[in-house]
Tab-separated table of C-alpha atoms in Angstrom:
chain	number	residue	atom	x	y	z
A	3	MET	CA	-0.186	-0.064	-0.346
A	4	ASP	CA	1.316	3.614	-0.900
A	5	ARG	CA	2.216	5.729	1.720
A	6	PRO	CA	-0.442	8.909	2.196
A	7	GLY	CA	1.476	11.928	0.752
A	8	PRO	CA	2.135	14.634	3.484
A	9	LEU	CA	-1.088	16.716	3.230
A	10	THR	CA	-2.901	13.666	3.391
A	11	THR	CA	-0.996	13.064	7.043
A	12	LEU	CA	-1.922	16.234	8.221
A	13	ARG	CA	-5.823	16.041	7.464
A	14	ARG	CA	-5.723	12.587	8.855
A	15	GLU	CA	-4.502	13.898	12.567
A	16	ILE	CA	-6.575	16.901	12.018
A	17	GLU	CA	-9.727	14.925	11.425
A	18	SER	CA	-8.545	12.578	14.504
A	19	PHE	CA	-8.432	15.521	16.523
A	20	ALA	CA	-11.625	16.697	15.623
A	21	ARG	CA	-13.408	13.541	16.649
A	22	THR	CA	-11.853	13.916	19.910
A	23	VAL	CA	-12.727	17.388	21.006
A	24	ASP	CA	-16.071	17.693	18.601
A	25	LEU	CA	-15.813	21.190	17.459
A	26	ALA	CA	-17.758	22.893	15.154
A	27	HIS	CA	-15.550	25.625	14.524
A	28	TRP	CA	-12.449	26.502	15.415
A	29	CYS	CA	-9.336	29.122	14.805
A	30	VAL	CA	-5.771	28.595	13.501
A	31	ALA	CA	-3.020	30.924	14.733
A	32	LEU	CA	-1.351	31.496	11.299
A	33	SER	CA	2.417	33.100	11.361
A	34	GLY	CA	3.044	32.211	7.784
A	35	GLY	CA	5.588	29.664	8.786
A	36	ALA	CA	5.524	25.925	7.272
A	37	ASP	CA	3.983	24.347	10.053
A	38	SER	CA	1.198	26.893	10.786
A	39	LEU	CA	0.473	27.671	7.240
A	40	ALA	CA	0.037	23.430	6.360
A	41	LEU	CA	-2.021	23.771	9.452
A	42	THR	CA	-4.077	26.153	8.353
A	43	ALA	CA	-4.686	24.402	4.645
A	44	ALA	CA	-5.439	21.481	6.395
A	45	ALA	CA	-7.909	22.602	8.996
A	46	ALA	CA	-9.733	24.511	6.403
A	47	ALA	CA	-10.326	21.690	4.823
A	48	VAL	CA	-12.065	19.795	7.530
A	49	ARG	CA	-13.606	22.335	9.408
A	50	PRO	CA	-14.816	26.016	9.007
A	51	THR	CA	-11.760	28.382	9.828
A	52	THR	CA	-10.650	31.596	11.373
A	53	ALA	CA	-7.191	32.293	10.442
A	54	LEU	CA	-5.637	34.248	13.615
A	55	VAL	CA	-2.184	36.417	12.414
A	56	VAL	CA	-0.157	38.218	14.904
A	57	ASP	CA	1.803	40.997	14.259
A	58	HIS	CA	4.379	41.361	16.839
A	59	GLY	CA	6.136	44.238	15.516
A	60	LEU	CA	9.687	43.119	16.066
A	61	GLN	CA	10.508	43.047	12.533
A	62	PRO	CA	10.615	45.527	9.861
A	63	GLU	CA	7.591	45.393	7.373
A	64	SER	CA	6.155	42.871	9.698
A	65	ASP	CA	2.682	44.784	8.932
A	66	ALA	CA	3.045	43.472	5.439
A	67	ILE	CA	4.099	40.218	6.649
A	68	ALA	CA	0.900	39.567	8.312
A	69	ALA	CA	-1.511	41.138	5.667
A	70	ALA	CA	0.177	38.857	3.258
A	71	ALA	CA	-0.424	35.388	6.102
A	72	ARG	CA	-3.880	36.542	6.266
A	73	GLU	CA	-4.392	36.933	2.171
A	74	ARG	CA	-3.180	33.677	2.107
A	75	ALA	CA	-5.802	32.340	4.763
A	76	LEU	CA	-8.637	33.324	2.903
A	77	ASP	CA	-6.827	31.651	-0.434
A	78	LEU	CA	-6.556	28.319	1.458
A	79	GLY	CA	-10.474	28.471	2.640
A	80	CYS	CA	-10.262	29.864	5.840
A	81	VAL	CA	-14.159	32.007	6.556
A	82	ASP	CA	-12.288	34.938	8.132
A	83	ALA	CA	-8.751	36.130	8.523
A	84	THR	CA	-7.695	38.863	11.257
A	85	VAL	CA	-4.832	40.711	11.980
A	86	CYS	CA	-3.975	40.891	15.652
A	87	THR	CA	-1.109	43.423	16.333
A	88	VAL	CA	0.838	43.122	19.613
A	89	THR	CA	2.937	45.595	21.922
A	90	VAL	CA	5.529	43.195	23.203
A	91	GLY	CA	6.973	43.657	26.460
A	92	THR	CA	10.122	43.063	28.253
A	93	ALA	CA	9.678	40.551	31.220
A	94	GLY	CA	11.064	37.369	30.904
A	95	GLY	CA	13.070	37.792	28.031
A	96	PRO	CA	12.207	38.875	24.498
A	97	GLU	CA	11.121	34.965	23.751
A	98	ALA	CA	8.477	34.920	26.597
A	99	ALA	CA	7.440	38.177	26.363
A	100	ALA	CA	6.465	37.984	22.242
A	101	ARG	CA	4.871	34.577	23.675
A	102	THR	CA	2.776	36.295	26.449
A	103	ALA	CA	1.879	38.974	24.219
A	104	ARG	CA	0.757	36.010	21.101
A	105	TYR	CA	-1.480	34.137	23.554
A	106	ALA	CA	-3.128	37.073	24.715
A	107	ALA	CA	-4.263	38.155	21.929
A	108	LEU	CA	-4.988	34.980	20.376
A	109	ASP	CA	-7.280	35.006	23.751
A	110	ALA	CA	-8.843	38.378	22.890
A	111	ALA	CA	-9.844	37.376	19.366
A	112	ARG	CA	-11.058	33.513	19.494
A	113	ALA	CA	-14.626	34.880	20.363
A	114	GLY	CA	-14.994	31.717	22.534
A	115	ALA	CA	-13.725	29.271	19.553
A	116	ALA	CA	-10.727	27.039	19.997
A	117	VAL	CA	-7.499	27.714	18.472
A	118	LEU	CA	-5.650	25.333	16.902
A	119	LEU	CA	-1.555	25.662	17.361
A	120	GLY	CA	1.031	24.935	14.917
A	121	HIS	CA	3.008	22.747	17.285
A	122	THR	CA	4.967	19.775	16.089
A	123	LEU	CA	6.773	16.732	17.615
A	124	ASP	CA	10.009	18.581	17.028
A	125	ASP	CA	8.525	21.298	19.483
A	126	GLN	CA	7.342	19.115	21.587
A	127	ALA	CA	11.062	17.245	22.153
A	128	GLU	CA	12.632	20.865	22.372
A	129	THR	CA	10.173	21.267	25.036
A	130	VAL	CA	10.953	18.086	27.367
A	131	LEU	CA	14.380	18.679	26.966
A	132	LEU	CA	14.224	22.323	28.245
A	133	GLY	CA	12.225	20.961	31.057
A	134	LEU	CA	14.781	18.588	31.486
A	135	GLY	CA	17.685	20.874	31.528
A	136	ARG	CA	16.137	23.415	33.596
A	137	GLY	CA	14.854	20.815	36.548
A	138	SER	CA	11.527	22.135	35.606
A	139	GLY	CA	9.939	18.777	37.220
A	140	PRO	CA	7.469	16.554	35.677
A	141	ARG	CA	5.171	18.906	34.416
A	142	SER	CA	7.143	20.467	32.235
A	143	ILE	CA	8.747	17.265	31.175
A	144	ALA	CA	5.516	16.525	30.271
A	145	GLY	CA	4.991	18.510	27.575
A	146	MET	CA	2.570	20.197	25.741
A	147	ARG	CA	-0.963	18.952	25.643
A	148	PRO	CA	-2.927	17.708	22.343
A	149	TRP	CA	-5.943	19.608	23.803
A	150	ASP	CA	-5.837	21.986	26.648
A	151	PRO	CA	-8.837	24.422	26.364
A	152	PRO	CA	-8.644	26.583	24.252
A	153	TRP	CA	-5.590	25.357	22.683
A	154	GLY	CA	-5.534	22.539	20.485
A	155	ARG	CA	-2.151	20.898	19.113
A	156	PRO	CA	-2.997	18.572	16.477
A	157	LEU	CA	0.293	18.232	15.103
A	158	LEU	CA	2.324	16.746	17.899
A	159	GLY	CA	2.717	13.605	16.257
A	160	ILE	CA	4.162	15.405	12.800
A	161	ARG	CA	7.329	16.101	12.184
A	162	HIS	CA	8.392	19.556	10.624
A	163	ASP	CA	9.997	18.035	7.844
A	164	VAL	CA	6.119	16.445	7.311
A	165	THR	CA	4.799	20.375	7.133
A	166	ARG	CA	7.229	21.768	4.564
A	167	ALA	CA	6.806	18.783	2.192
A	168	ALA	CA	2.692	19.962	2.819
A	169	CYS	CA	3.581	23.229	1.971
A	170	ALA	CA	5.476	22.153	-1.029
A	171	GLU	CA	2.804	20.039	-1.855
A	172	LEU	CA	0.353	22.711	-2.046
A	173	GLY	CA	2.808	24.743	-3.938
A	174	LEU	CA	3.022	27.316	-0.904
A	175	GLU	CA	6.431	29.238	-0.329
A	176	PRO	CA	6.208	29.437	3.595
A	177	TRP	CA	7.635	32.804	5.319
A	178	GLN	CA	10.903	32.255	6.827
A	179	ASP	CA	11.211	33.748	10.364
A	180	PRO	CA	14.468	35.219	10.940
A	181	HIS	CA	14.261	34.720	14.616
A	182	ASN	CA	14.374	30.922	13.776
A	183	ASP	CA	17.854	30.728	12.807
A	184	ASP	CA	18.914	33.523	15.809
A	185	ALA	CA	21.437	31.740	17.985
A	186	ARG	CA	20.797	33.822	20.479
A	187	PHE	CA	17.287	31.983	21.221
A	188	THR	CA	17.637	29.138	23.559
A	189	ARG	CA	15.346	26.854	21.370
A	190	VAL	CA	17.119	27.454	18.357
A	191	ARG	CA	20.396	26.537	19.396
A	192	LEU	CA	18.635	22.954	20.946
A	193	ARG	CA	17.129	22.910	17.327
A	194	ARG	CA	19.846	23.355	15.687
A	195	GLU	CA	22.917	22.190	17.881
A	196	VAL	CA	21.431	19.891	20.248
A	197	LEU	CA	18.991	17.569	19.037
A	198	PRO	CA	21.234	17.183	16.024
A	199	LEU	CA	23.812	15.865	18.083
A	200	LEU	CA	22.141	13.740	20.432
A	201	GLU	CA	20.260	12.004	17.525
A	202	ASP	CA	23.975	11.027	16.043
A	203	VAL	CA	25.338	10.179	19.382
A	204	LEU	CA	22.070	7.789	20.400
A	205	GLY	CA	21.723	6.631	16.823
A	206	GLY	CA	18.210	8.256	15.974
A	207	GLY	CA	14.586	8.446	17.107
A	208	VAL	CA	15.524	10.749	20.134
A	209	ALA	CA	12.912	13.252	18.930
A	210	GLU	CA	10.022	11.039	18.720
A	211	ALA	CA	11.629	9.282	21.939
A	212	LEU	CA	11.387	12.613	23.755
A	213	ALA	CA	7.787	12.898	22.712
A	214	ARG	CA	7.123	9.199	23.967
A	215	THR	CA	8.791	10.515	27.400
A	216	ALA	CA	6.230	13.637	27.489
A	217	ALA	CA	3.146	11.597	26.911
A	218	ALA	CA	4.275	8.726	29.842
A	219	VAL	CA	4.432	11.622	32.554
A	220	ARG	CA	1.338	13.413	31.367
A	221	GLU	CA	-0.128	10.392	32.002
A	222	ASP	CA	1.402	9.830	35.634
A	223	THR	CA	0.960	13.584	36.049
A	224	ASP	CA	-2.658	13.584	35.104
A	225	LEU	CA	-3.349	11.115	38.016
A	226	LEU	CA	-1.883	12.833	40.422
A	227	ASP	CA	-3.095	16.019	39.908
A	228	ALA	CA	-6.811	14.163	39.919
A	229	GLN	CA	-5.949	12.710	43.342
A	230	ALA	CA	-4.478	16.210	44.559
A	231	ARG	CA	-7.482	18.164	43.205
A	232	ALA	CA	-9.849	15.378	45.818
A	233	ASP	CA	-7.300	15.903	48.528
A	234	GLY	CA	-7.391	19.525	48.340
A	235	ALA	CA	-11.265	19.348	48.331
A	236	ALA	CA	-11.465	17.555	51.622
A	237	LEU	CA	-8.877	19.957	53.218
A	238	ALA	CA	-10.466	23.250	52.368
A	239	ALA	CA	-13.213	23.218	54.867
A	240	GLY	CA	-12.939	26.921	56.227
A	241	GLU	CA	-10.636	29.882	55.606
A	242	GLY	CA	-6.993	28.290	54.101
A	243	LEU	CA	-5.844	24.683	54.155
A	244	ASP	CA	-5.889	22.139	57.653
A	245	ALA	CA	-1.955	22.440	57.768
A	246	ASP	CA	-1.511	18.931	60.028
A	247	ARG	CA	-4.158	16.988	57.393
A	248	LEU	CA	-1.770	18.534	54.372
A	249	THR	CA	1.141	17.304	56.132
A	250	ALA	CA	0.591	14.093	56.354
A	251	LEU	CA	0.102	13.669	52.374
A	252	PRO	CA	3.006	12.241	50.704
A	253	GLY	CA	5.285	14.744	49.148
A	254	ALA	CA	4.245	14.535	45.503
A	255	LEU	CA	0.525	15.166	46.470
A	256	ARG	CA	0.767	17.572	49.293
A	257	ARG	CA	2.992	20.072	46.318
A	258	ARG	CA	0.176	19.395	44.063
A	259	VAL	CA	-2.535	20.632	46.470
A	260	ILE	CA	-0.570	23.578	47.439
A	261	ARG	CA	0.064	24.262	43.583
A	262	GLY	CA	-3.722	24.437	43.031
A	263	TRP	CA	-4.907	26.363	45.894
A	264	LEU	CA	-2.191	28.967	45.148
A	265	LEU	CA	-3.388	29.148	41.379
A	266	ALA	CA	-7.074	29.476	42.629
A	267	GLY	CA	-6.585	31.943	45.419
A	268	GLY	CA	-4.931	34.641	42.508
A	269	ALA	CA	-1.292	33.075	42.660
A	270	THR	CA	0.205	33.311	38.989
A	271	GLY	CA	3.824	32.221	37.470
A	272	LEU	CA	4.648	29.766	40.330
A	273	THR	CA	7.992	28.167	40.479
A	274	ASP	CA	9.168	25.362	42.146
A	275	LYS	CA	11.051	26.959	44.415
A	276	GLN	CA	7.972	28.907	45.975
A	277	ILE	CA	5.915	25.809	46.026
A	278	ARG	CA	8.403	24.701	47.719
A	279	GLY	CA	8.439	27.460	50.025
A	280	VAL	CA	5.108	27.312	51.035
A	281	ASP	CA	5.971	23.089	51.771
A	282	ALA	CA	7.816	23.890	54.081
A	283	LEU	CA	5.420	26.006	56.104
A	284	LEU	CA	4.170	22.442	56.817
A	285	THR	CA	7.712	20.237	56.583
A	286	ALA	CA	10.102	22.553	58.475
A	287	TRP	CA	7.715	24.295	60.970
A	288	ARG	CA	9.775	27.156	62.584
A	289	GLY	CA	7.084	29.943	63.114
A	290	GLN	CA	8.696	31.555	60.007
A	291	GLY	CA	7.198	34.145	58.075
A	292	GLY	CA	4.945	34.297	54.988
A	293	ILE	CA	6.291	33.069	51.593
A	294	ALA	CA	5.896	35.525	48.194
A	295	VAL	CA	4.412	34.560	45.326
A	296	GLY	CA	3.073	36.232	42.146
A	297	SER	CA	-0.336	37.643	42.233
A	298	THR	CA	-3.381	38.429	39.810
A	299	MET	CA	-3.900	41.391	41.746
A	300	PRO	CA	-2.885	44.261	40.291
A	301	GLY	CA	-0.765	46.711	43.276
A	302	HIS	CA	-0.298	43.896	45.464
A	303	ARG	CA	1.595	41.271	46.728
A	304	LEU	CA	0.072	37.809	47.497
A	305	PHE	CA	1.804	35.710	50.498
A	306	ALA	CA	0.892	32.097	51.743
A	307	ALA	CA	1.389	31.699	55.698
A	308	ARG	CA	0.469	29.228	58.513
A	309	ARG	CA	-1.479	30.785	60.786
A	310	ASP	CA	-3.628	28.768	63.946
A	311	GLY	CA	-2.859	25.577	62.306
A	312	ARG	CA	-3.691	26.638	58.758
A	313	LEU	CA	-2.541	27.751	55.130
A	314	VAL	CA	-3.440	31.172	54.343
A	315	LEU	CA	-3.240	33.566	51.715
A	316	TYR	CA	-3.004	37.113	52.213
A	317	ALA	CA	-2.314	40.282	50.243
A	318	GLU	CA	-0.334	43.458	50.842
A	319	PRO	CA	-0.082	46.684	48.612
A	320	VAL	CA	3.125	46.667	46.730
């Protein structure tokens, strides 16, 4: 039997994804690169699709590049296409700042629909490597989810060379983002230097192995998270969490309960160090003060503290 062509392969992946999440309409984040361009073409053939093009304003003539991507989306059968112009800040460095601005713009423009993203198996492998190198814990090593509402990633089982081949099959010339060749960015060096070296040393198949690792870790993480949600609900009677009962939980569950409780209370940008600092209020209690965490409340800092046998949250003006 002949192997399906790249475009057929993409459409089958997207059709499978559509059956899993049952979406009647969706948006696609389109940059004009090979991954998002191939995704847009295949998605528009499966469901009514609106393209969302984010203009970061970081390169000369970025508005013209965004306008061209919009026109291409309409040519590929999208029912609508919108350019979202953003201002990229500086928090967390250029990569993180651009990502934050992009996701905020997509979220604002999607009008309640899901947004498909062009992340491939190669991106998943890079994510796992970053998590391993930074010691970010199993949540990071678990990688990106195929469906993390409202974000859908139907191409996580597809290599980048398949999306390039699909564009060639369609006669499309993808836009080449110069940032994808800029060695100042960590992901670029992982893609161009680290992964090829690992493939050479280990005899190939590394990207696929990293993606399988992510899927396996994600299964375990999902199970622990479900148990932690149940435990957290049982410990949350009254204000805060019962310190003694929480301390009695195994560490892996206890820290997940703490994380979920902090997020529900308005924390943001949590780090493993912060979560373990709050955990120390239970396991190494010496009367220490509160632990500061990032807050969604403008003009305030959020703290977790131990008071009268319970973990509680309180806010102070900056």
